[in-house]
Tab-separated table of C-alpha atoms in Angstrom:
chain	number	residue	atom	x	y	z
A	1	MET	CA	127.554	117.446	-55.717
A	2	PHE	CA	130.604	116.639	-53.553
A	3	LEU	CA	131.758	116.326	-49.879
A	4	GLN	CA	133.066	119.630	-48.611
A	5	VAL	CA	135.327	119.646	-45.512
A	6	HIS	CA	135.754	123.230	-44.362
A	7	SER	CA	139.242	124.519	-43.754
A	8	GLU	CA	140.741	127.927	-42.992
A	9	SER	CA	143.716	127.521	-45.321
A	10	GLN	CA	144.544	125.606	-48.410
A	11	SER	CA	147.434	123.900	-46.681
A	12	SER	CA	145.104	122.202	-44.243
A	13	PRO	CA	144.062	118.551	-44.563
A	14	GLY	CA	140.457	119.644	-45.190
A	15	TYR	CA	141.376	121.554	-48.319
A	16	TRP	CA	143.299	118.552	-49.647
A	17	VAL	CA	140.355	116.246	-49.183
A	18	SER	CA	137.966	118.804	-50.742
A	19	SER	CA	140.103	119.290	-53.791
A	20	LYS	CA	140.497	115.610	-54.359
A	21	LEU	CA	136.799	115.017	-54.126
A	22	THR	CA	136.072	117.923	-56.501
A	23	CYS	CA	138.418	116.590	-59.120
A	24	CYS	CA	136.967	113.126	-58.987
A	25	PRO	CA	133.255	113.501	-58.278
A	26	GLY	CA	132.352	110.218	-59.952
A	27	LEU	CA	134.737	108.173	-57.917
A	28	PHE	CA	132.982	108.795	-54.617
A	29	SER	CA	129.506	109.746	-55.783
A	30	GLY	CA	128.032	106.392	-54.661
A	31	SER	CA	129.496	106.305	-51.122
A	32	LYS	CA	129.450	109.821	-49.746
A	33	SER	CA	127.816	108.935	-46.449
A	34	ARG	CA	130.121	105.952	-45.894
A	35	LEU	CA	133.190	108.027	-46.568
A	36	ARG	CA	132.010	110.662	-44.160
A	37	GLU	CA	131.644	108.050	-41.442
A	38	MET	CA	135.128	106.719	-42.100
A	39	MET	CA	136.584	110.209	-41.947
A	40	MET	CA	134.844	110.976	-38.674
A	41	PHE	CA	135.952	107.638	-37.144
A	42	GLY	CA	139.576	108.282	-38.120
A	43	LEU	CA	139.517	111.761	-36.643
A	44	PHE	CA	138.019	110.292	-33.435
A	45	LEU	CA	140.792	107.717	-33.097
A	46	LEU	CA	143.488	110.352	-33.607
A	47	SER	CA	141.878	112.658	-31.046
A	48	PHE	CA	141.444	109.851	-28.505
A	49	GLY	CA	145.077	108.763	-28.819
A	50	PHE	CA	146.264	112.314	-28.462
A	51	LEU	CA	144.161	112.928	-25.359
A	52	LEU	CA	145.242	109.615	-23.801
A	53	ASP	CA	148.880	110.461	-24.395
A	54	VAL	CA	148.442	113.902	-22.903
A	55	GLY	CA	146.553	112.471	-19.932
A	56	THR	CA	149.291	109.938	-19.205
A	57	CYS	CA	152.006	112.558	-19.367
A	58	THR	CA	149.940	114.873	-17.168
A	59	ALA	CA	149.387	112.106	-14.613
A	60	MET	CA	153.096	111.426	-14.432
A	61	GLN	CA	154.271	115.023	-14.350
A	62	SER	CA	151.594	116.992	-12.487
A	63	GLU	CA	151.205	117.158	-8.718
A	64	LEU	CA	149.550	113.990	-7.404
A	65	ARG	CA	147.128	114.068	-4.508
A	66	ILE	CA	148.198	111.625	-1.794
A	67	THR	CA	145.830	110.509	0.950
A	68	THR	CA	147.132	108.949	4.152
A	69	ILE	CA	146.229	108.364	7.772
A	70	LYS	CA	148.040	109.165	11.005
A	71	GLN	CA	149.556	106.091	12.598
A	72	GLU	CA	152.922	105.834	14.292
A	73	PRO	CA	155.478	105.323	12.848
A	74	TYR	CA	154.038	105.373	9.339
A	75	VAL	CA	152.724	108.944	9.451
A	76	ILE	CA	153.452	111.311	12.339
A	77	SER	CA	152.708	115.014	12.733
A	78	LYS	CA	155.707	117.197	13.446
A	79	GLY	CA	154.473	120.744	13.573
A	80	ALA	CA	152.833	121.505	10.245
A	81	GLN	CA	154.742	118.720	8.504
A	82	LEU	CA	154.168	114.987	8.273
A	83	GLU	CA	156.942	112.463	8.704
A	84	GLY	CA	157.333	108.755	9.228
A	85	PHE	CA	158.028	105.527	7.381
A	86	CYS	CA	155.391	106.138	4.692
A	87	MET	CA	156.555	109.712	4.133
A	88	ASP	CA	160.137	108.538	3.633
A	89	LEU	CA	158.903	105.790	1.333
A	90	LEU	CA	156.827	108.281	-0.660
A	91	PHE	CA	159.826	110.561	-1.069
A	92	GLU	CA	162.012	107.737	-2.383
A	93	VAL	CA	159.323	106.401	-4.721
A	94	ALA	CA	158.518	109.867	-6.109
A	95	LYS	CA	162.207	110.428	-6.755
A	96	LYS	CA	162.480	107.207	-8.735
A	97	VAL	CA	159.202	107.504	-10.681
A	98	GLY	CA	159.438	111.265	-11.147
A	99	PHE	CA	156.349	113.056	-9.864
A	100	LYS	CA	155.428	115.801	-7.445
A	101	TYR	CA	152.863	115.245	-4.741
A	102	LYS	CA	150.727	116.868	-2.105
A	103	VAL	CA	149.777	114.893	0.993
A	104	GLN	CA	146.391	115.150	2.695
A	105	LEU	CA	144.935	113.233	5.631
A	106	VAL	CA	141.902	111.053	4.987
A	107	LYS	CA	138.726	112.874	6.003
A	108	ASP	CA	136.896	110.086	7.852
A	109	GLY	CA	140.015	108.633	9.501
A	110	ALA	CA	139.429	105.124	8.073
A	111	TYR	CA	141.580	102.802	6.011
A	112	GLY	CA	138.852	101.645	3.692
A	113	ARG	CA	136.133	99.014	3.744
A	114	GLN	CA	133.064	98.392	1.650
A	115	GLU	CA	129.810	99.405	3.280
A	116	GLU	CA	126.491	97.634	2.918
A	117	SER	CA	125.509	100.106	0.212
A	118	GLY	CA	128.507	98.993	-1.843
A	119	ASN	CA	130.400	102.262	-1.409
A	120	TRP	CA	133.889	102.414	0.010
A	121	ASN	CA	134.943	104.644	2.898
A	122	GLY	CA	138.355	105.762	4.100
A	123	MET	CA	141.407	106.119	1.894
A	124	VAL	CA	140.187	103.471	-0.545
A	125	GLY	CA	136.937	105.398	-0.978
A	126	GLU	CA	138.782	108.634	-1.741
A	127	VAL	CA	140.834	106.902	-4.431
A	128	VAL	CA	137.711	105.271	-5.907
A	129	ARG	CA	135.837	108.598	-6.033
A	130	GLY	CA	138.829	110.384	-7.558
A	131	GLU	CA	139.412	112.613	-4.544
A	132	ALA	CA	142.978	111.301	-4.297
A	133	ASP	CA	145.390	109.828	-6.812
A	134	LEU	CA	147.315	107.595	-4.397
A	135	ALA	CA	146.800	106.190	-0.917
A	136	ILE	CA	149.999	105.420	0.975
A	137	ALA	CA	149.655	103.974	4.462
A	138	PRO	CA	149.787	100.573	6.189
A	139	LEU	CA	147.026	99.528	3.776
A	140	THR	CA	146.653	95.771	3.668
A	141	LEU	CA	146.470	94.130	0.271
A	142	THR	CA	143.188	92.170	0.131
A	143	ALA	CA	141.081	90.674	-2.631
A	144	ALA	CA	138.203	93.090	-1.993
A	145	ARG	CA	140.446	96.145	-2.196
A	146	GLU	CA	142.195	94.777	-5.276
A	147	LYS	CA	138.811	94.718	-7.051
A	148	ALA	CA	138.070	98.346	-6.163
A	149	VAL	CA	141.486	99.970	-6.649
A	150	GLY	CA	144.863	99.138	-8.116
A	151	MET	CA	147.446	97.900	-5.600
A	152	THR	CA	151.217	97.883	-5.999
A	153	LYS	CA	153.686	95.232	-4.924
A	154	PRO	CA	153.818	95.087	-1.099
A	155	PHE	CA	156.412	97.318	0.516
A	156	MET	CA	156.170	95.486	3.853
A	157	GLN	CA	155.139	91.990	4.916
A	158	THR	CA	153.048	91.493	8.012
A	159	GLY	CA	150.619	89.082	9.656
A	160	ILE	CA	148.156	88.847	12.526
A	161	SER	CA	149.333	88.351	16.095
A	162	ILE	CA	148.394	89.113	19.716
A	163	LEU	CA	149.540	91.953	21.987
A	164	LEU	CA	149.194	91.771	25.774
A	165	ARG	CA	150.928	92.594	29.021
A	166	LYS	CA	154.013	90.684	30.090
A	167	ASP	CA	152.730	90.062	33.599
A	168	ILE	CA	149.967	87.807	32.277
A	169	SER	CA	152.179	84.807	32.925
A	170	GLU	CA	151.690	81.094	33.130
A	171	GLU	CA	151.794	79.088	36.344
A	172	ALA	CA	155.244	78.138	37.564
A	173	GLY	CA	156.379	74.644	36.710
A	174	PHE	CA	157.684	72.125	39.228
A	175	PHE	CA	161.257	72.438	38.003
A	176	ASP	CA	161.393	76.140	37.184
A	177	PHE	CA	164.086	76.523	39.856
A	178	LEU	CA	166.438	74.788	37.410
A	179	SER	CA	165.779	77.337	34.637
A	180	PRO	CA	168.665	79.736	35.492
A	181	PHE	CA	171.167	77.149	34.209
A	182	SER	CA	170.997	75.023	31.097
A	183	ALA	CA	171.071	71.236	31.276
A	184	GLN	CA	174.694	71.191	30.115
A	185	THR	CA	175.639	73.601	32.891
A	186	TRP	CA	173.971	71.441	35.523
A	187	VAL	CA	175.860	68.410	34.221
A	188	GLY	CA	179.108	70.392	34.422
A	189	ILE	CA	178.339	71.409	38.027
A	190	LEU	CA	177.645	67.770	38.974
A	191	ILE	CA	180.946	66.663	37.438
A	192	ALA	CA	182.763	69.473	39.265
A	193	TYR	CA	181.133	68.436	42.557
A	194	LEU	CA	182.092	64.766	42.193
A	195	GLY	CA	185.590	65.649	41.022
A	196	THR	CA	186.182	67.979	43.964
A	197	ALA	CA	184.938	65.388	46.471
A	198	ALA	CA	187.197	62.761	44.893
A	199	CYS	CA	190.201	65.114	45.054
A	200	ILE	CA	189.561	65.889	48.725
A	201	PHE	CA	189.283	62.167	49.441
A	202	ILE	CA	192.542	61.354	47.593
A	203	VAL	CA	194.508	64.315	48.993
A	204	ALA	CA	193.394	63.513	52.537
A	205	ARG	CA	194.930	60.066	52.089
A	206	LEU	CA	198.108	61.189	50.345
A	207	SER	CA	199.069	64.109	52.563
A	208	PRO	CA	201.083	63.139	55.649
A	209	SER	CA	199.868	66.299	57.373
A	210	GLU	CA	196.279	65.082	57.045
A	211	TRP	CA	196.901	61.388	57.762
A	212	SER	CA	200.232	60.922	59.474
A	213	GLN	CA	199.819	57.325	60.764
A	214	PRO	CA	197.925	55.178	58.261
A	215	GLN	CA	198.596	52.008	60.302
A	216	SER	CA	196.995	53.197	63.505
A	217	GLU	CA	195.073	56.421	62.760
A	218	LYS	CA	191.628	56.595	61.192
A	219	ASN	CA	191.315	58.831	58.145
A	220	THR	CA	188.814	61.625	58.837
A	221	PHE	CA	188.002	62.280	55.188
A	222	GLY	CA	186.416	59.080	53.989
A	223	LEU	CA	184.545	59.026	50.697
A	224	LEU	CA	181.146	59.750	52.233
A	225	HIS	CA	182.490	62.545	54.395
A	226	SER	CA	184.238	64.082	51.380
A	227	LEU	CA	180.946	64.139	49.492
A	228	TRP	CA	179.169	65.611	52.504
A	229	TYR	CA	181.839	68.237	53.061
A	230	THR	CA	181.749	69.317	49.397
A	231	ALA	CA	177.940	69.570	49.423
A	232	GLY	CA	178.007	71.629	52.626
A	233	ALA	CA	180.499	74.045	51.116
A	234	LEU	CA	178.361	74.365	47.973
A	235	THR	CA	175.366	75.467	50.033
A	236	LEU	CA	177.535	77.782	52.199
A	237	GLN	CA	176.613	75.772	55.284
A	238	GLY	CA	179.943	74.111	56.018
A	239	ALA	CA	180.544	70.642	57.385
A	240	GLY	CA	183.488	69.969	59.677
A	241	PRO	CA	186.080	68.923	60.360
A	242	HIS	CA	188.085	70.979	57.902
A	243	PRO	CA	191.325	69.848	56.228
A	244	LYS	CA	194.552	70.439	58.134
A	245	ALA	CA	196.989	69.941	55.282
A	246	LEU	CA	197.965	72.706	52.873
A	247	SER	CA	196.946	70.608	49.885
A	248	GLY	CA	193.451	70.036	51.247
A	249	ARG	CA	193.028	73.715	52.053
A	250	VAL	CA	194.023	74.708	48.514
A	251	ILE	CA	191.342	72.429	47.079
A	252	CYS	CA	188.729	73.619	49.564
A	253	SER	CA	189.527	77.272	48.878
A	254	SER	CA	189.102	76.707	45.150
A	255	TRP	CA	185.776	74.989	45.753
A	256	TRP	CA	184.553	77.768	48.058
A	257	LEU	CA	185.348	80.390	45.408
A	258	PHE	CA	183.592	78.280	42.780
A	259	SER	CA	180.527	77.922	45.023
A	260	VAL	CA	180.232	81.627	45.845
A	261	VAL	CA	180.415	82.762	42.217
A	262	LEU	CA	178.115	79.962	41.058
A	263	LEU	CA	175.446	80.803	43.630
A	264	ALA	CA	175.671	84.495	42.749
A	265	CYS	CA	175.024	83.671	39.066
A	266	TYR	CA	172.202	81.322	39.973
A	267	PHE	CA	170.271	83.723	42.186
A	268	SER	CA	170.814	86.618	39.806
A	269	ASN	CA	169.435	84.674	36.883
A	270	LEU	CA	166.625	83.214	38.971
A	271	SER	CA	165.419	86.649	40.051
A	272	SER	CA	165.530	87.871	36.450
A	273	THR	CA	163.406	84.985	35.189
A	274	LYS	CA	160.824	85.464	37.940
A	275	THR	CA	160.196	89.203	37.541
A	276	PRO	CA	156.822	90.417	36.227
A	277	GLU	CA	158.501	91.067	32.876
A	278	SER	CA	158.594	87.342	32.208
A	279	SER	CA	157.886	86.541	28.602
A	280	HIS	CA	156.357	83.120	29.379
A	281	LEU	CA	152.819	83.916	28.375
A	282	MET	CA	149.720	82.018	29.329
A	283	VAL	CA	148.388	82.991	25.884
A	284	LYS	CA	150.963	81.716	23.425
A	285	GLY	CA	148.703	81.595	20.385
A	286	PHE	CA	145.208	81.968	19.040
A	287	GLU	CA	144.092	78.545	20.217
A	288	ASP	CA	145.032	79.445	23.799
A	289	LEU	CA	143.152	82.714	23.382
A	290	ALA	CA	140.017	80.985	22.129
A	291	ASN	CA	140.094	78.331	24.881
A	292	GLN	CA	140.052	80.794	27.787
A	293	ASP	CA	137.493	83.293	29.026
A	294	VAL	CA	139.548	85.242	31.565
A	295	ILE	CA	141.277	87.657	29.193
A	296	GLU	CA	139.105	89.788	26.931
A	297	TYR	CA	140.294	90.246	23.362
A	298	GLY	CA	139.393	92.242	20.290
A	299	CYS	CA	140.705	93.901	17.149
A	300	LEU	CA	140.331	97.108	15.161
A	301	ALA	CA	136.755	97.645	13.973
A	302	GLY	CA	136.339	97.452	10.201
A	303	SER	CA	139.912	96.299	9.656
A	304	SER	CA	141.271	93.590	7.397
A	305	THR	CA	142.124	91.663	10.572
A	306	LEU	CA	138.440	91.444	11.424
A	307	ALA	CA	137.652	90.416	7.846
A	308	PHE	CA	140.238	87.625	8.096
A	309	PHE	CA	138.509	86.067	11.109
A	310	LYS	CA	135.068	86.679	9.635
A	311	ASN	CA	135.838	84.920	6.347
A	312	SER	CA	137.959	82.115	7.806
A	313	ASN	CA	136.757	78.505	7.809
A	314	ASN	CA	139.136	77.569	10.630
A	315	PRO	CA	136.972	76.654	13.664
A	316	VAL	CA	139.368	78.346	16.102
A	317	TYR	CA	139.339	81.597	14.134
A	318	ARG	CA	135.559	81.420	13.783
A	319	ARG	CA	135.200	81.121	17.545
A	320	ILE	CA	137.392	84.156	18.002
A	321	TYR	CA	135.292	86.159	15.544
A	322	GLU	CA	132.014	85.070	17.147
A	323	HIS	CA	133.338	86.000	20.576
A	324	MET	CA	134.378	89.463	19.397
A	325	GLU	CA	130.998	90.001	17.728
A	326	ARG	CA	129.130	88.808	20.794
A	327	THR	CA	131.072	90.918	23.298
A	328	LYS	CA	131.616	93.908	20.958
A	329	SER	CA	135.213	94.076	22.129
A	330	PHE	CA	136.417	96.032	19.106
A	331	VAL	CA	138.542	99.167	19.376
A	332	SER	CA	138.309	102.246	17.191
A	333	SER	CA	142.058	102.838	16.796
A	334	MET	CA	145.462	101.294	17.361
A	335	ASP	CA	146.099	103.657	20.258
A	336	GLU	CA	142.968	102.454	22.021
A	337	GLY	CA	143.978	98.819	21.546
A	338	ILE	CA	147.456	99.486	22.941
A	339	ARG	CA	145.997	101.432	25.883
A	340	ARG	CA	143.611	98.616	26.795
A	341	ALA	CA	146.403	96.054	26.531
A	342	LYS	CA	148.563	98.146	28.882
A	343	GLU	CA	145.723	98.342	31.382
A	344	GLY	CA	145.737	94.558	31.583
A	345	ASN	CA	143.225	91.729	31.120
A	346	TYR	CA	142.895	92.551	27.421
A	347	ALA	CA	144.598	91.029	24.396
A	348	PHE	CA	144.723	93.192	21.284
A	349	ILE	CA	144.735	91.365	17.948
A	350	GLY	CA	146.346	93.289	15.118
A	351	GLU	CA	149.012	93.494	12.448
A	352	SER	CA	152.270	91.997	13.710
A	353	VAL	CA	154.336	94.900	12.353
A	354	SER	CA	152.257	97.429	14.259
A	355	LEU	CA	152.360	95.276	17.388
A	356	ASP	CA	156.153	95.087	17.155
A	357	LEU	CA	156.225	98.864	17.242
A	358	ALA	CA	154.014	98.884	20.344
A	359	VAL	CA	156.408	96.457	22.053
A	360	ALA	CA	159.354	98.697	21.121
A	361	ARG	CA	157.607	101.764	22.574
A	362	HIS	CA	155.935	100.205	25.623
A	363	CYS	CA	158.241	97.941	27.593
A	364	GLU	CA	155.455	96.315	29.601
A	365	LEU	CA	153.906	94.792	26.475
A	366	VAL	CA	154.885	91.684	24.550
A	367	ARG	CA	153.752	90.107	21.288
A	368	ALA	CA	152.834	86.434	21.056
A	369	HIS	CA	155.141	84.333	18.897
A	370	GLU	CA	152.403	82.962	16.649
A	371	VAL	CA	151.735	84.928	13.455
A	372	ILE	CA	148.935	83.960	11.052
A	373	GLY	CA	147.459	85.304	7.837
A	374	MET	CA	150.610	86.674	6.253
A	375	ARG	CA	149.871	89.606	3.948
A	376	GLY	CA	151.490	92.799	2.700
A	377	TYR	CA	151.074	96.576	2.821
A	378	SER	CA	150.677	98.237	-0.578
A	379	ILE	CA	150.119	101.623	-2.203
A	380	ALA	CA	146.635	102.092	-3.725
A	381	ALA	CA	145.859	103.953	-6.948
A	382	ALA	CA	142.868	104.249	-9.226
A	383	LEU	CA	141.877	101.030	-10.947
A	384	GLY	CA	143.765	100.745	-14.224
A	385	SER	CA	146.073	103.666	-13.469
A	386	PRO	CA	149.291	103.494	-15.538
A	387	ILE	CA	151.400	104.616	-12.575
A	388	ILE	CA	150.908	101.354	-10.645
A	389	LYS	CA	153.511	99.505	-12.691
A	390	ASN	CA	156.130	102.207	-12.137
A	391	LEU	CA	155.392	102.319	-8.418
A	392	SER	CA	155.777	98.534	-8.107
A	393	VAL	CA	159.107	98.623	-9.919
A	394	ALA	CA	160.319	101.434	-7.633
A	395	ILE	CA	159.298	99.470	-4.529
A	396	LEU	CA	161.173	96.377	-5.734
A	397	GLN	CA	164.258	98.466	-6.466
A	398	LEU	CA	164.162	99.962	-2.969
A	399	SER	CA	163.781	96.505	-1.460
A	400	GLU	CA	166.696	95.074	-3.430
A	401	ALA	CA	168.877	98.038	-2.464
A	402	GLY	CA	168.121	97.548	1.245
A	403	GLU	CA	166.367	100.895	1.585
A	404	LEU	CA	163.164	99.377	2.944
A	405	ALA	CA	165.096	97.449	5.590
A	406	TYR	CA	166.898	100.638	6.577
A	407	LEU	CA	163.627	102.541	6.922
A	408	ARG	CA	162.220	99.697	9.028
A	409	SER	CA	165.175	99.798	11.433
A	410	LYS	CA	165.008	103.600	11.530
A	411	TRP	CA	161.365	103.885	12.554
A	412	TRP	CA	161.064	100.704	14.649
A	413	ALA	CA	163.984	101.481	16.973
A	414	SER	CA	163.196	100.348	20.521
A	415	SER	CA	163.073	102.799	23.395
A	416	CYS	CA	163.575	100.021	25.966
A	417	ILE	CA	166.650	98.225	24.662
A	418	ALA	CA	167.878	97.391	28.173
A	419	ASP	CA	164.695	95.471	28.961
A	420	LYS	CA	164.355	93.946	25.552
A	421	GLY	CA	166.883	91.135	25.974
A	422	LYS	CA	165.348	87.861	26.977
A	423	VAL	CA	166.906	86.268	30.043
A	424	SER	CA	168.307	82.939	28.907
A	425	ALA	CA	169.743	80.028	30.815
A	426	VAL	CA	173.442	80.247	31.636
A	427	GLN	CA	175.462	78.050	29.291
A	428	PRO	CA	178.686	76.226	30.207
A	429	HIS	CA	180.806	78.552	28.081
A	430	ASN	CA	179.571	81.474	30.196
A	431	LEU	CA	181.234	79.883	33.247
A	432	LYS	CA	184.327	78.503	31.568
A	433	GLY	CA	186.613	80.791	33.577
A	434	LEU	CA	185.063	79.582	36.815
A	435	PHE	CA	185.521	75.932	35.863
A	436	LEU	CA	189.099	76.694	34.846
A	437	VAL	CA	189.907	78.207	38.256
A	438	LEU	CA	188.442	75.185	40.011
A	439	SER	CA	190.418	72.793	37.807
A	440	LEU	CA	193.644	74.639	38.539
A	441	GLY	CA	192.903	74.538	42.264
A	442	LEU	CA	192.212	70.823	42.209
A	443	GLY	CA	195.375	70.138	40.230
A	444	LEU	CA	197.486	72.352	42.493
A	445	GLY	CA	196.110	70.722	45.652
A	446	THR	CA	196.786	67.230	44.356
A	447	LEU	CA	200.324	68.231	43.326
A	448	VAL	CA	201.031	69.677	46.791
A	449	ALA	CA	199.766	66.456	48.413
A	450	VAL	CA	202.092	64.375	46.240
A	451	LEU	CA	205.034	66.646	47.113
A	452	GLU	CA	204.247	66.389	50.821
A	453	LEU	CA	204.235	62.617	50.604
A	454	THR	CA	207.456	62.643	48.565
A	455	PHE	CA	209.294	64.753	51.162
A	456	LYS	CA	208.172	62.428	53.937
A	457	SER	CA	209.290	59.396	51.936
A	458	ARG	CA	212.722	60.940	51.398
A	459	ARG	CA	213.140	61.500	55.152
A	460	ARG	CA	212.060	57.945	55.950
A	461	ALA	CA	214.339	56.566	53.239
A	462	ALA	CA	217.265	58.421	54.770
A	463	GLU	CA	216.412	57.148	58.240
A	464	HIS	CA	215.979	53.512	57.201
A	465	LYS	CA	218.642	53.652	54.511
A	466	LYS	CA	216.279	52.663	51.733
A	467	THR	CA	215.679	54.084	48.334
A	468	CYS	CA	213.161	56.894	48.078
A	469	CYS	CA	211.175	55.088	45.400
A	470	SER	CA	210.675	51.973	47.494
A	471	VAL	CA	209.516	53.976	50.513
A	472	LEU	CA	207.200	56.087	48.343
A	473	THR	CA	205.716	52.933	46.834
A	474	GLU	CA	205.077	51.493	50.294
A	475	GLU	CA	203.406	54.725	51.426
A	476	LEU	CA	201.169	54.853	48.373
A	477	SER	CA	200.118	51.219	48.677
A	478	LEU	CA	199.405	51.693	52.371
A	479	ARG	CA	197.411	54.917	52.010
A	480	LEU	CA	195.405	54.004	48.933
A	481	ARG	CA	194.324	50.566	50.120
A	482	THR	CA	191.124	51.045	52.072
A	483	SER	CA	191.125	47.498	53.412
A	484	SER	CA	194.575	47.867	54.967
A	485	GLY	CA	193.499	50.944	56.800
A	486	ASN	CA	190.403	49.223	58.064
A	487	ARG	CA	192.344	46.163	59.237
A	488	SER	CA	194.914	48.332	60.982
A	489	GLN	CA	192.177	50.235	62.740
A	490	GLU	CA	190.519	46.949	63.784
A	491	ASN	CA	193.847	45.689	65.255
A	492	VAL	CA	194.264	48.868	67.230
A	493	ASP	CA	190.750	48.561	68.617
A	494	LYS	CA	191.383	44.913	69.642
A	495	ASP	CA	194.640	45.871	71.396
A	496	LYS	CA	192.771	48.526	73.363
A	497	GLU	CA	190.102	46.039	74.412
A	498	LYS	CA	192.744	43.539	75.623
A	499	ALA	CA	194.476	46.178	77.595
């Protein structure tokens, strides 16, 4: 008696085994059943390896079923076709990994969360049930989803932030009128004011046309009057009397030009900072949001954002979650959240990347600066799928090549670029030309005053047959000494009283 393995031809492995067993019946006579088990186990291993190899090749080469969800700009309908950031990403990844695909929209319109029964809905549920091979969308990488499906390396980093209208602004501060100019600019304006007043004071003393008789005539432009005159010109009010000398008029003209341009810049910047589009928000972060009850707030129902607040141990985040649960202020879609935020008195909490897109598309909206709960968007596949590794490598290659950054700039382009720039305080370098013109005017006026005094000194030197330098020195000492002028004026007043 021997083990017979049936075969259709003598060249088959079955015939070889049969012949060997027939020739040596005594060798295997005591372990026929054991040998049969070993043969069957070996054939099973070979078959399993062959099927696994075929399955892997089929998974990589056949047409994969891709599930996604409509959300601008990730997936957008354009006629019968779908386009967007995720579609471009899918095309690049498929080209690198080497597979064909067919895209279908998720049936229930959900991203994927675990229900009370333990089943998953949305795109994650379709991948779990085998209805789709991959899910590509702004699908947040979470621990719960990682347990249910395989997730690739993130193709985009995001966080949680707040979206609301720009006209929900904070109360004006006491010194907001100073905001059009920076502190350095205000210091520069103060120096220019004091320098101009000092130049007017000096020129009024040096110029013979302004002060012809220092011994007997009172100088109109004292130090206090020079300061008052300069301040009046700065406010466009004027304060007489005006200079009579050419040198004084040159300085005053330069200061008037400086004042007009400066005031134009000030009021222009002031009006820009006080428009309803001000970005100074009353709600600057989540703590401000939790500490107020005027603005309603909520997030996307069943989203990872809601799960973040629900599972957080932070007392501020717990208060936000409890408030949303109590008021049922959730929204069913991103579009609804954006619409309610545009209507006002509602703050929409969501993924910062998606909120940035809303700000780029809707100019009346703004995103708060605070971002919490940093996480990433990933592609989902069946748990243990061999394609996950290849997809992760492709995503990293695209990131290193700058392709992901290019796609981000392509699909997040702003439609309100003109209104996007934040109005900032005017810096001194923005007005450097204006300060230069004023400096030249002050220098020119002072030079003209010195020339006027020099010409007068030369005439007096010729009349009295003295050197020009000695006469000029006498004039300077007489005009620049305040006490001499005061004593001369007192002598004149006494002479008048005696007469």
